[in-house]
XYZ file of C-alpha atoms in Angstrom:
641
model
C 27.875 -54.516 175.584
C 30.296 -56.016 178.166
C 29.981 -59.442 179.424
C 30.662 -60.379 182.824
C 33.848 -62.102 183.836
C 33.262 -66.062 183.232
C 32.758 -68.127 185.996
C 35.348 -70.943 186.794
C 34.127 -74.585 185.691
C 36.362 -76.534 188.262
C 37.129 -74.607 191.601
C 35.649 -74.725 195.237
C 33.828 -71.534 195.221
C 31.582 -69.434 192.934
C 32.865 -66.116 192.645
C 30.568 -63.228 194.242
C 28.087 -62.230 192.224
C 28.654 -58.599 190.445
C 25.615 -56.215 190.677
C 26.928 -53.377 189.560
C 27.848 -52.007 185.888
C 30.617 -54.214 184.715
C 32.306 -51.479 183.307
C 32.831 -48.968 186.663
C 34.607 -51.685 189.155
C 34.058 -48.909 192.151
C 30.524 -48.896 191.605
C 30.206 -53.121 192.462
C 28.799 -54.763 195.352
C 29.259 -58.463 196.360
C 27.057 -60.614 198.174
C 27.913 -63.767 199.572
C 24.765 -65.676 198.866
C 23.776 -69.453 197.330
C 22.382 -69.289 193.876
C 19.101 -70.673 194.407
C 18.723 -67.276 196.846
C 19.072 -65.306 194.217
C 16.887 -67.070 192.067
C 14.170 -67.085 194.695
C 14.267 -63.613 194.957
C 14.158 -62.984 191.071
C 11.449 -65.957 190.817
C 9.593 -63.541 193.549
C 10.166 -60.313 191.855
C 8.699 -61.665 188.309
C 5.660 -63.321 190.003
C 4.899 -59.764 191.928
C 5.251 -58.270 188.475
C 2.817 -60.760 186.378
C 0.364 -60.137 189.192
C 0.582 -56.798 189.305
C -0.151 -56.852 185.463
C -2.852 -59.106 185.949
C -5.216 -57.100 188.479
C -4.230 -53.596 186.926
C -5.733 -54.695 183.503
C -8.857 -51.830 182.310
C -11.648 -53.136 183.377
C -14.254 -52.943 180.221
C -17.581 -52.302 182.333
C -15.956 -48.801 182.804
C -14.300 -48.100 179.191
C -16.738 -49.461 176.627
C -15.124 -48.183 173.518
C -12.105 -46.908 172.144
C -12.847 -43.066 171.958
C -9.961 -42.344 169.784
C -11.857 -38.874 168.128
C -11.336 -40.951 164.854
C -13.688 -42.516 163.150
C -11.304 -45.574 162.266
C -9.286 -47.613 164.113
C -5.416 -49.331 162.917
C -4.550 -52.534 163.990
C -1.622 -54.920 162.635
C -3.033 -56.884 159.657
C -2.628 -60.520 159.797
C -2.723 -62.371 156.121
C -4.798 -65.320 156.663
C -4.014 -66.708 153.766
C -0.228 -66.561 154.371
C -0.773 -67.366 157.981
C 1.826 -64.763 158.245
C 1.790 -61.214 159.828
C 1.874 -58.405 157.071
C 3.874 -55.697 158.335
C 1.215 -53.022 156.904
C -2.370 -52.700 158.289
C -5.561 -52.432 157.920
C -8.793 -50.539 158.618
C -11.694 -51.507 160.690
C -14.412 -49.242 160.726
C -15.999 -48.129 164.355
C -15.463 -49.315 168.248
C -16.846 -53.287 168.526
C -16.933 -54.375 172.303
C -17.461 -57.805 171.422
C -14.056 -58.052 170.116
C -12.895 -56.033 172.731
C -13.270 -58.051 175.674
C -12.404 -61.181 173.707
C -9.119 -59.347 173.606
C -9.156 -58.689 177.080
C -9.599 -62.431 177.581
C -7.240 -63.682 175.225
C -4.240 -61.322 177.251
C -5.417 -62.255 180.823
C -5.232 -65.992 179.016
C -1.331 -65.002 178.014
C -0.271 -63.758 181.225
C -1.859 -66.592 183.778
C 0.041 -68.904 180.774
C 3.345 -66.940 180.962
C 3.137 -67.014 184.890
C 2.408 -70.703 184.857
C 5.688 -71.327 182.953
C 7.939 -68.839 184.661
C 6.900 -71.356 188.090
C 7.617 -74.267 186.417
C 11.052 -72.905 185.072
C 11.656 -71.837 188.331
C 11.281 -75.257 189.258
C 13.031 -76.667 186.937
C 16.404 -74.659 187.601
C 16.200 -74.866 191.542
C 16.584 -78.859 190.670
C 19.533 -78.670 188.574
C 23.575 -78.643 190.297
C 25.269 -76.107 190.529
C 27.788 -77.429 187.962
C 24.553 -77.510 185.399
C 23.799 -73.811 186.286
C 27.573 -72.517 185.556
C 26.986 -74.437 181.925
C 24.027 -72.751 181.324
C 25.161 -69.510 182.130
C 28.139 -70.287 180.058
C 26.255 -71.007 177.119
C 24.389 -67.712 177.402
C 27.906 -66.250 177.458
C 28.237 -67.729 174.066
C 24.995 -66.942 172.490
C 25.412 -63.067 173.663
C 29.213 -62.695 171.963
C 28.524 -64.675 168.726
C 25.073 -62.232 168.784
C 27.249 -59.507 169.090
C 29.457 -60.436 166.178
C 26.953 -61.080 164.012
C 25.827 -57.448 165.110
C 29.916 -56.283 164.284
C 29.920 -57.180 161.379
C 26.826 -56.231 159.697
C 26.847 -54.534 156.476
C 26.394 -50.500 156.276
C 24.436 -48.625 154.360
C 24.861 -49.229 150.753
C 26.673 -46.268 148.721
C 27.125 -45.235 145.500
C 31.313 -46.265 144.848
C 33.148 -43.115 143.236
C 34.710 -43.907 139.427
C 37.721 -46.607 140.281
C 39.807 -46.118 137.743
C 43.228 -47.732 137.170
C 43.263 -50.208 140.217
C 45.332 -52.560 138.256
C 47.606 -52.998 135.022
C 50.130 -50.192 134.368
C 52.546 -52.764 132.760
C 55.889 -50.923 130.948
C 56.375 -51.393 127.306
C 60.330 -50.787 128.219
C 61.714 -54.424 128.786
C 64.230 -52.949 130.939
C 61.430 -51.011 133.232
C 59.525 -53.910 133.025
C 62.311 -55.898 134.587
C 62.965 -53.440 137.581
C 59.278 -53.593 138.341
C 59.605 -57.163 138.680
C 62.351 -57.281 140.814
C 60.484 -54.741 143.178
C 57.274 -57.014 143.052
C 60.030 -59.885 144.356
C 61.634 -57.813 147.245
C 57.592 -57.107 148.413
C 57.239 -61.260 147.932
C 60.002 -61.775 150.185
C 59.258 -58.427 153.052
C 55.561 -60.365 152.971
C 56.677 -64.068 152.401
C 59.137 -63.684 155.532
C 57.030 -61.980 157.610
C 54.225 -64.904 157.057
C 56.046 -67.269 158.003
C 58.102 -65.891 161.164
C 55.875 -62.791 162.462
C 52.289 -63.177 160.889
C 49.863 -61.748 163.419
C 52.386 -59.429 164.899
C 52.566 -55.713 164.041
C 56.201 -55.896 162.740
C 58.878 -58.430 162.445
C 62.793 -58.547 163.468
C 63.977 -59.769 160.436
C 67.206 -61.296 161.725
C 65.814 -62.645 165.076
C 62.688 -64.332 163.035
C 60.076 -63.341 165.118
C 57.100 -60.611 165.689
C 58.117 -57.062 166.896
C 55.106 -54.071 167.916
C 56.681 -50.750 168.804
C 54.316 -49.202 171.463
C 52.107 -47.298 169.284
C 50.130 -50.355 168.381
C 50.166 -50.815 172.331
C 50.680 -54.124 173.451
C 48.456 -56.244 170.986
C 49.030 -58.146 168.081
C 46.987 -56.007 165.498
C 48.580 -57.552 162.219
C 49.950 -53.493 161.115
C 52.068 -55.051 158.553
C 48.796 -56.827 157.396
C 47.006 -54.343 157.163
C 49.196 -52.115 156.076
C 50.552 -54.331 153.130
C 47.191 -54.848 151.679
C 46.741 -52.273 148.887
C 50.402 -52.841 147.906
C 49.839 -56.919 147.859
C 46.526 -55.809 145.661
C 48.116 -53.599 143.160
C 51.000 -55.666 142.368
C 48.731 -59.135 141.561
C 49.644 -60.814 144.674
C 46.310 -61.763 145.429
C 47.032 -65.610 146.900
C 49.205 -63.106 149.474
C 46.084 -60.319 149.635
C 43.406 -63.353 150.227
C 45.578 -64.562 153.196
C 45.685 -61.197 154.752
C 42.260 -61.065 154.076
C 41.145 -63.981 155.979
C 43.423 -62.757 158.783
C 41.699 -60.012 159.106
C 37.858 -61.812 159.262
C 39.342 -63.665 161.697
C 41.520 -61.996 163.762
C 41.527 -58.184 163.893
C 39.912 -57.612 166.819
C 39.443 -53.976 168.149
C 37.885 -54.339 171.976
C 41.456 -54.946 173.254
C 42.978 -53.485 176.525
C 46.055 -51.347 174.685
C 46.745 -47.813 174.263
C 47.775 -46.725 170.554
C 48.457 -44.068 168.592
C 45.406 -42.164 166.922
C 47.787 -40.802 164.475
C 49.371 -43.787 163.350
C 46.177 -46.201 164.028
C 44.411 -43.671 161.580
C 46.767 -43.904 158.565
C 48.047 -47.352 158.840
C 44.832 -48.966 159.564
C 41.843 -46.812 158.491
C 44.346 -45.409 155.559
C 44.663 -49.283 154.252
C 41.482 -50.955 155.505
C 39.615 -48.170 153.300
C 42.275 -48.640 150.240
C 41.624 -52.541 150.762
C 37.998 -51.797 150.321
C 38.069 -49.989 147.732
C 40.534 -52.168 145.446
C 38.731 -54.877 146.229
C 34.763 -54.339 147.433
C 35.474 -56.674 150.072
C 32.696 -55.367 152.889
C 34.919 -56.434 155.693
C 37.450 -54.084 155.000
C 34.715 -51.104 155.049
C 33.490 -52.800 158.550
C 36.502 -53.227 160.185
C 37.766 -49.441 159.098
C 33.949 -48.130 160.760
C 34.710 -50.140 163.909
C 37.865 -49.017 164.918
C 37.032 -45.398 163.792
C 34.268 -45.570 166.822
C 37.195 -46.861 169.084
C 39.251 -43.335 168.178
C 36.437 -40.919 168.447
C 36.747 -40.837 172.556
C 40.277 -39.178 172.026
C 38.398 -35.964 170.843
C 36.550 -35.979 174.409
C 38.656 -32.718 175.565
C 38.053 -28.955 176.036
C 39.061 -27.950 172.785
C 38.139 -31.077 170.624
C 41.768 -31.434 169.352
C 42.685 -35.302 170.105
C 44.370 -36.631 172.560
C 47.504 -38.361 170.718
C 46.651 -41.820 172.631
C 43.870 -43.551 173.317
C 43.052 -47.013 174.788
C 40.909 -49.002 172.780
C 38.854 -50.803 175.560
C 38.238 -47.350 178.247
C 38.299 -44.805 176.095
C 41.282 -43.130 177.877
C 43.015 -40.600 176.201
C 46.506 -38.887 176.806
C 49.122 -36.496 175.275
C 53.305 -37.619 174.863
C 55.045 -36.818 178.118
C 57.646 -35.196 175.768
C 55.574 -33.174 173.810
C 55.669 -29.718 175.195
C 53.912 -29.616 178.320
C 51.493 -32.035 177.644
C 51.007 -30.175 173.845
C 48.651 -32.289 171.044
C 51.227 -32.387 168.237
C 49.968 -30.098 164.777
C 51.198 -33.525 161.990
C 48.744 -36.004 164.463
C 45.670 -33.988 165.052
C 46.286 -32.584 161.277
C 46.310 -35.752 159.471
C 42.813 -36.871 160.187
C 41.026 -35.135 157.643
C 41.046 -37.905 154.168
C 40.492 -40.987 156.109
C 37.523 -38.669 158.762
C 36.261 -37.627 155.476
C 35.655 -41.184 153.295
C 34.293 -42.381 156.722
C 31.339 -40.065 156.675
C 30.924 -40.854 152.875
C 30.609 -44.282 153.362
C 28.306 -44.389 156.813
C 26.142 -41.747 156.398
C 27.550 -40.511 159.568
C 28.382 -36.499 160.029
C 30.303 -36.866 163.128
C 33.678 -38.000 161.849
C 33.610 -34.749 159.494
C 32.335 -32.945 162.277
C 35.263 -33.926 164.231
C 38.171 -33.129 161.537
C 36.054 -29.480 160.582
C 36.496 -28.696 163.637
C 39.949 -28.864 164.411
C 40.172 -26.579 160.809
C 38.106 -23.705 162.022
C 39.738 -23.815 165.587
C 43.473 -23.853 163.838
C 41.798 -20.851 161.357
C 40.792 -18.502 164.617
C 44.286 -18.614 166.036
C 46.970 -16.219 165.506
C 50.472 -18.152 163.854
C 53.662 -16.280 164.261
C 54.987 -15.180 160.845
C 52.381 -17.075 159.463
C 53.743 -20.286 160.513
C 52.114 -22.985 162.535
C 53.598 -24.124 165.576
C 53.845 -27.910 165.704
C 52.402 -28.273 169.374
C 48.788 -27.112 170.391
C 47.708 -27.594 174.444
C 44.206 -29.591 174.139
C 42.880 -27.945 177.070
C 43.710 -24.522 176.992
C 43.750 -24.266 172.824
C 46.862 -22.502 172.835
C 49.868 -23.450 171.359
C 52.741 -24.701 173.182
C 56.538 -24.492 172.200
C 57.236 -22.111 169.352
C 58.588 -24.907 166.863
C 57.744 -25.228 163.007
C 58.559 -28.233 160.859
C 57.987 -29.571 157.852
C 59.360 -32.586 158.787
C 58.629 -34.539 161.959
C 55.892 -33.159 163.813
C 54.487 -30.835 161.417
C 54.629 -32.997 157.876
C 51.719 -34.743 157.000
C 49.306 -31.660 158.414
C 50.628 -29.771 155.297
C 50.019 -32.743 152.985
C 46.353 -33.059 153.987
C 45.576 -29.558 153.394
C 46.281 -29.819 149.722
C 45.030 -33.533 149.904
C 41.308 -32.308 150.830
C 41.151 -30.174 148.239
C 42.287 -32.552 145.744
C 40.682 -35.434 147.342
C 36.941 -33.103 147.260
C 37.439 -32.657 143.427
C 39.492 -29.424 143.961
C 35.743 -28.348 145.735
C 37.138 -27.545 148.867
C 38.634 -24.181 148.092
C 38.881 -23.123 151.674
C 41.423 -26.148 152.471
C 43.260 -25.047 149.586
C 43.665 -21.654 150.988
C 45.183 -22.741 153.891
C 47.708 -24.814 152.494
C 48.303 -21.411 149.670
C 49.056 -19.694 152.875
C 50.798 -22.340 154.792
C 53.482 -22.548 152.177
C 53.871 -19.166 151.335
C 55.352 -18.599 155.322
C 57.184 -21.667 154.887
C 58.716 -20.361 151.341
C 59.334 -17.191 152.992
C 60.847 -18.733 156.370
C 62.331 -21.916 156.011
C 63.388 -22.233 152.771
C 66.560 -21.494 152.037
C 69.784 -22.463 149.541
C 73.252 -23.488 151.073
C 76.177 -22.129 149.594
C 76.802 -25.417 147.848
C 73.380 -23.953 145.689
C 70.975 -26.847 147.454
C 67.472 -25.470 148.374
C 66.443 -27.149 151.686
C 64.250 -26.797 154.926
C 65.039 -25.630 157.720
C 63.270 -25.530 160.862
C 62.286 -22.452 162.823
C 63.109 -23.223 166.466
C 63.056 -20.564 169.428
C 63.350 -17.682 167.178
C 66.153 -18.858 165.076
C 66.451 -20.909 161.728
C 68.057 -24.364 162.211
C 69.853 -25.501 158.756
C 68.547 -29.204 159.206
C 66.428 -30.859 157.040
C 64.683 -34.299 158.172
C 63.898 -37.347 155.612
C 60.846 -37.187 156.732
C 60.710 -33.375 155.008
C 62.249 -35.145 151.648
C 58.105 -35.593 150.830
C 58.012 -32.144 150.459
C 59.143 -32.165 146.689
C 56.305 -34.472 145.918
C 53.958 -32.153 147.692
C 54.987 -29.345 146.137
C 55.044 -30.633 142.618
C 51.669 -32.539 143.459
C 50.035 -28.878 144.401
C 51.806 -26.668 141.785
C 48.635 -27.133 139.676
C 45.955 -24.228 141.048
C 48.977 -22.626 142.985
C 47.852 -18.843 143.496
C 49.259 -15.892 140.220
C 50.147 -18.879 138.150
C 53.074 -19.992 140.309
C 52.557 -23.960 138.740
C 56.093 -23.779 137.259
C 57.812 -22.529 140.488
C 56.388 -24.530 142.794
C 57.248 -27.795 140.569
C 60.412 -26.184 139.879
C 60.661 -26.243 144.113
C 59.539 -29.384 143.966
C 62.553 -30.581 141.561
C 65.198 -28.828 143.849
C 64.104 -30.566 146.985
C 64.348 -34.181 144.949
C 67.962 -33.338 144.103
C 68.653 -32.050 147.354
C 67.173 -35.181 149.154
C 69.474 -37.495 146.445
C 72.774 -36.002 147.288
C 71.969 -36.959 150.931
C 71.812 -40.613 149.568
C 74.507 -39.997 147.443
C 76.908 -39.126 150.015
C 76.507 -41.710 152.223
C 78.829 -44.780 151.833
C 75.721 -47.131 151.427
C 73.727 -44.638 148.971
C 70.732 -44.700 151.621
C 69.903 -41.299 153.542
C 70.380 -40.196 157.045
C 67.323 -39.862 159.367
C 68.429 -36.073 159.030
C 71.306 -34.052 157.624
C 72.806 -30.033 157.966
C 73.708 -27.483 156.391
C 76.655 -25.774 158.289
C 79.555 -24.330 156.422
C 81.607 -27.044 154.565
C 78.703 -29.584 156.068
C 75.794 -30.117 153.362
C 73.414 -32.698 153.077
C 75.221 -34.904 155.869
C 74.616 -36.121 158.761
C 76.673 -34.914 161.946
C 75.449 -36.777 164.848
C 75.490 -40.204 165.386
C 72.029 -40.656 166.328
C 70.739 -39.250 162.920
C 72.816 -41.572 160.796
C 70.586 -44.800 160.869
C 67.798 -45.685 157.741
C 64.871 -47.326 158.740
C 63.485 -48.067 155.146
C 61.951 -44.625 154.650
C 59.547 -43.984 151.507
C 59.661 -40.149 151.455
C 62.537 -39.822 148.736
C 61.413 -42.376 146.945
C 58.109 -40.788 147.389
C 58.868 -37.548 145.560
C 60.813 -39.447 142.697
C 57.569 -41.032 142.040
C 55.813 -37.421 141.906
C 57.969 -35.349 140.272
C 58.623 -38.749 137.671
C 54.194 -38.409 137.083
C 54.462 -34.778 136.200
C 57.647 -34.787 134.189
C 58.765 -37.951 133.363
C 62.655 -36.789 133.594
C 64.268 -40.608 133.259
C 66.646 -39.420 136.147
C 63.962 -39.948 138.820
C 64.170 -43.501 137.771
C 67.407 -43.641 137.726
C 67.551 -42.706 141.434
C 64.791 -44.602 142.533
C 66.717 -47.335 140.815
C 69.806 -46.187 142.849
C 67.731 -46.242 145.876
C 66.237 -50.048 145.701
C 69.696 -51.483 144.598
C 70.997 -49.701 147.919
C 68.174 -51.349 150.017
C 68.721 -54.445 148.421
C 72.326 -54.765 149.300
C 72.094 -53.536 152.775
C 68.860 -53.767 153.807
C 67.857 -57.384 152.780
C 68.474 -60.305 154.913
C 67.239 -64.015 154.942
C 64.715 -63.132 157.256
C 63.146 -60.143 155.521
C 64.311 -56.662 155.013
C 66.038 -54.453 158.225
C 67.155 -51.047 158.699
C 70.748 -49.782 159.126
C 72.142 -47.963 162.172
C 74.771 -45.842 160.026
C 75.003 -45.216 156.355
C 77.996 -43.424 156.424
C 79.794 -47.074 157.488
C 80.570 -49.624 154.525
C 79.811 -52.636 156.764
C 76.362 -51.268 158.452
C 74.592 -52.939 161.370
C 71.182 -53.644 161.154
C 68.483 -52.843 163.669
C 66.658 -56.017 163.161
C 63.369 -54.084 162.393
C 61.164 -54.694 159.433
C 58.860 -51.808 159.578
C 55.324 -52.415 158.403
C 55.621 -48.465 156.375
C 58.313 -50.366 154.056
C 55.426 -52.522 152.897
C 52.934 -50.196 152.569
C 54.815 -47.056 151.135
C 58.660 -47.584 150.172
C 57.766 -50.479 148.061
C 54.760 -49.594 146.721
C 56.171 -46.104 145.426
C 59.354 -48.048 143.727
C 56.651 -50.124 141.964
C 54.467 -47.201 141.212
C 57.434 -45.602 139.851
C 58.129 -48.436 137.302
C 55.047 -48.262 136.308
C 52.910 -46.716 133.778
C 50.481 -43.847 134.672
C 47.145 -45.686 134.020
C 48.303 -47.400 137.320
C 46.412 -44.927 140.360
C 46.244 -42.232 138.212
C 46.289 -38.896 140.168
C 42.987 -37.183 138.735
C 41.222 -40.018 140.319
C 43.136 -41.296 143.307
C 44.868 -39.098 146.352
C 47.238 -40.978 148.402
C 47.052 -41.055 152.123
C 50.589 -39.843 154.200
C 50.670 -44.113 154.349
C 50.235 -44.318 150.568
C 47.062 -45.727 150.929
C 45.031 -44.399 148.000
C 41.677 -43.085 148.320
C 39.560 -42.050 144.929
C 38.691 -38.857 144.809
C 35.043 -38.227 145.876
C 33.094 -36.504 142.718
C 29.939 -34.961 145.456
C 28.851 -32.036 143.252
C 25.979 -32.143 145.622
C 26.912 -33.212 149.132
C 27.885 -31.236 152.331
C 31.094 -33.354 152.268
C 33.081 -31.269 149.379
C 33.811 -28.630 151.611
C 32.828 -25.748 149.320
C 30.402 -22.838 150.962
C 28.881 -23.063 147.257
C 27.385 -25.935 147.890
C 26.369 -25.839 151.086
């Protein structure tokens, strides 16, 4: 419901009144008339309508009885004892005109009552100022947005809460672990700490300037990302005076009916992914609440031809829009195709088909379409359904679609064989196309661009070894030991990019040309913006091996960021890690809370901590359990259907 613009307490004139739908501005007329006009006319309007009641009422000399067919008659049953109304009823046995036209009475009684005091109301308000009419108009204001709140936030349907299992503990029996875990609890205390105190509210904060920062896919608002996105981690590593205070922002704050354009993508992971974690850590309602409201805000950026999102939407209109940049005005395959967890736990816990609707969708459309060489292009054209420049990654722009494939199947109890499938088949092209080893022997990927193999590999494609170590259980002709194998060779190759920097961080992205291996060449891919994904696969391939030297590296890696990274204010990213005396970018991104740090700690942790047969992590490390529905349309799996 919209409210209409409030009307200035202290001013000359009283705006013109609005009689048209407050939310299409071409559709409204203005009048120039004096309020107690207006309320003549309505006063006239009501008393034509009570009269018009009044004299229309059947007339009981020409319908003596009830002829129903039926033999009884309901009416509301009123508990005399109670003096209350019962909300059942009662039978009362044949027509009785009697009581009939005593009822006839008692409502021509009601009306000539209800007429009296709509006159005298009338009255009442033609003899008050004008100044007393604004107030009360004002106060109605008031009574309709706190109704509306109370309406926000009211609790959804109860459901039953999957097995949580490991939300806390995972304490090392290693002293020396133990003490690295500590120290990465400390650097999260400061990020948070910092950010409290200099940026709290904001989306991000510039560490070295001491104040808030919001890149434009949060739009223009202050949504709190780093909140919201910091909650699970703040939650899993006992920080819960630091969780509660997040948690009251949020109550108070987070407010979705805002004028700004945001991401869907990002909006999806970052704040579904952790207000859903949040909830589920903790069984705090709000969390569930907030996570079903701004899910309704997203769902108008599916409103084109095809159904495949727009890749921005704005919150208050419902306006959606592609990138400029992104071929031709192309959806973009890792946005659209990282919908599918979050889509999925959101019909689980409203009872509501339509966001699983929305995500199956997009799967069968991407299933009917041809992919050269097997490979999916990372742009799709929302209108026409067809895709747009011929460019695979599995890195930037293609990532995280990948990851959810083998994520729904996991994440459905390994039910949802036909998401499995496609991932099976996804990676066998990629395998056979993209994959290759430099003559230095270090297996990396590539990226298939205008008919040609690039030999780059983004950090962003570093998650790969975690992905494929994650899915090398129920691989197809018992490949488990090749894929984790795959998975092993992509870690190492993704730690000789840190290596061979001067700051032991990696590049943004690195080649493979000749003499050139796992280094950066431009200038513009040299900068670190406190990036999980290496980290992220140490953590993997550490949970299904437990080979000490993914420690050691992650070790490596938070000694590095620790060094360079950490300033008074917080924690900042590095324009070139190839330069022993790096400038920072004064940016404290709100993915180093939510993923970088909480994958360190993860990884000095034991494996009762999220273990992975009952929690799948989102592409924001927000983890979700895994939903046991042996007997729900949800799982995905034709079986059950």
């Amino acid at each position: 419901m919209t409210t209409p613009a409030l009307l200035p307490l202290s001013g000359r004139r009283i705006p013109p009144l609005n009689l048209g739908p407050p939310s299409f501005p071409h559709h409204r007329a203005t009048l120039r008339l004096s309020e107690k006009f207006i309320l003549l006319l309505i006063l006239s309007a009501f008393i034509t309508l009570c009269f018009g009641a009044f004299f229309f009422l059947p007339d009981s000399s020409k319908h003596k009885r009830f002829d129903l067919g039926l033999e009884d008659v309901l009416i509301p049953h009123v508990d005399a004892g109670k003096g209350a109304k019962n909300p059942g009823v009662f039978l009362i046995h044949g027509p009785d005109e009697h009581r009939h036209r005593e009822e006839e009475e008692r409502l021509r009684n009601k009306i000539r009552a209800d007429h009296e005091k709509a006159l005298e109301e009338a009255k009442e308000k033609l003899r008050k100022s004008r100044e007393e009419i604004r107030a009360e108009i004002q106060t109605e204001k008031n009574k309709v947005v706190q109704e509306m709140k109370i309406k926000e936030n009211k609790p959804l349907p109860p459901v039953p809460i999957p097995n949580l299992v490991g939300i806390s503990g995972g304490d090392p029996e290693d002293n020396d672990i133990r003490e690295k875990r500590e120290k990465i609890k400390e650097m999260m205390k400061h990020a948070w700490d910092n950010y409290r105190t200099y940026g709290w509210g904001h989306n991000e904060l510039r560490p070295i300037a001491r104040k808030g920062h919001s890149p434009n896919i949060f739009g223009s608002s202050q949504m709190g990302a780093t909140i919201v996105d910091a909650l699970d981690t703040l939650y899993i590593m006992g920080l819960h005076a630091e969780f509660l205070d997040g948690q009251r922002w949020i109550e108070d704050n987070l407010d979705f009916s805002v004028n700004s354009e945001v991401s869907v993508f990002e909006v999806n992971i970052r704040f579904i992914g952790g207000l859903l974690a949040a909830y589920y850590l903790s069984g705090e309602e709000i969390f569930k609440i907030k996570a079903v409201q701004l899910a309704e805000k997203l769902l108008p950026a599916f409103n084109t031809p095809t159904g495949i999102p727009w890749a921005m939407v704005n919150l208050k209109s419902g306006v959606g829009r592609n990138w400029g940049w992104a071929s031709a005005g192309s959806s973009i395959l890792a946005e659209f195709g990282t919908l599918h967890m979050e889509f999925i736990h959101l019909s689980y816990l409203t009872g509501d088909l339509i966001y699983y609707k929305k995500v199956m969708h997009i799967r069968k459309l991407l299933q009917k379409m041809d992919r050269p060489n097997g490979l999916y292009p990372n742009y799709l054209n929302p209108r026409t359904g067809r895709w747009g420049q011929y460019h695979t990654s599995v890195g930037g722009l293609g990532d995280s679609f990948y990851e959810y494939l083998l994520k729904a199947w996991l994440m459905s109890d390994k039910t949802d064989h036909e998401a499995r499938k496609m991932y099976d088949d996804a990676i066998e092209a990629i395998e056979k196309h993209l994959i290759k080893k430099s003559r230095g022997g270090l297996v990396f990927i590539g990226e298939w661009k205008n008919g040609h193999l690039e030999k780059k590999m983004g950090h962003l494609a570093c998650f790969a070894g975690g992905m494929f170590a994650l899915g090398a259980d129920g691989s197809r002709t018992d490949k488990a030991g090749h894929y984790l194998e795959l998975g092993a060779e992509i870690a190492r190759t993704c730690h000789e990019s840190y290596d061979r920097t001067a700051l032991k961080l990696g590049p943004e992205s690195f080649k493979f040309d000749g003499a050139v291996e796992a280094v950066a060449v431009r200038q513009a891919e040299k900068y670190y913006i406190l990036r999980p994904e290496v980290i992220e696969t140490y953590w993997y391939l550490w949970r299904f091996t437990h080979d000490p030297r993914y420690r050691q590296w992650g070790w490596e890696a938070a000694l590095a960021i620790e060094k360079y990274c950490r300033v008074s204010g917080g924690f900042s990213g590095v324009k070139d890690v190839y330069s022993s005396t790096p400038t920072h970018d004064d940016v404290q991104q709100s993915f180093f809370l939510a993923e970088t740090l909480k994958y360190l700690y993860l990884l000095f942790s034991g494996d009762d901590l999220l273990p992975l047969d009952h929690w799948v992590f989102n592409t924001e490390a927000h983890p979700l359990p895994v939903l046991h529905l042996a007997n729900t349309t949800l799982s995905g799996n034709p079986a059950v259907r």
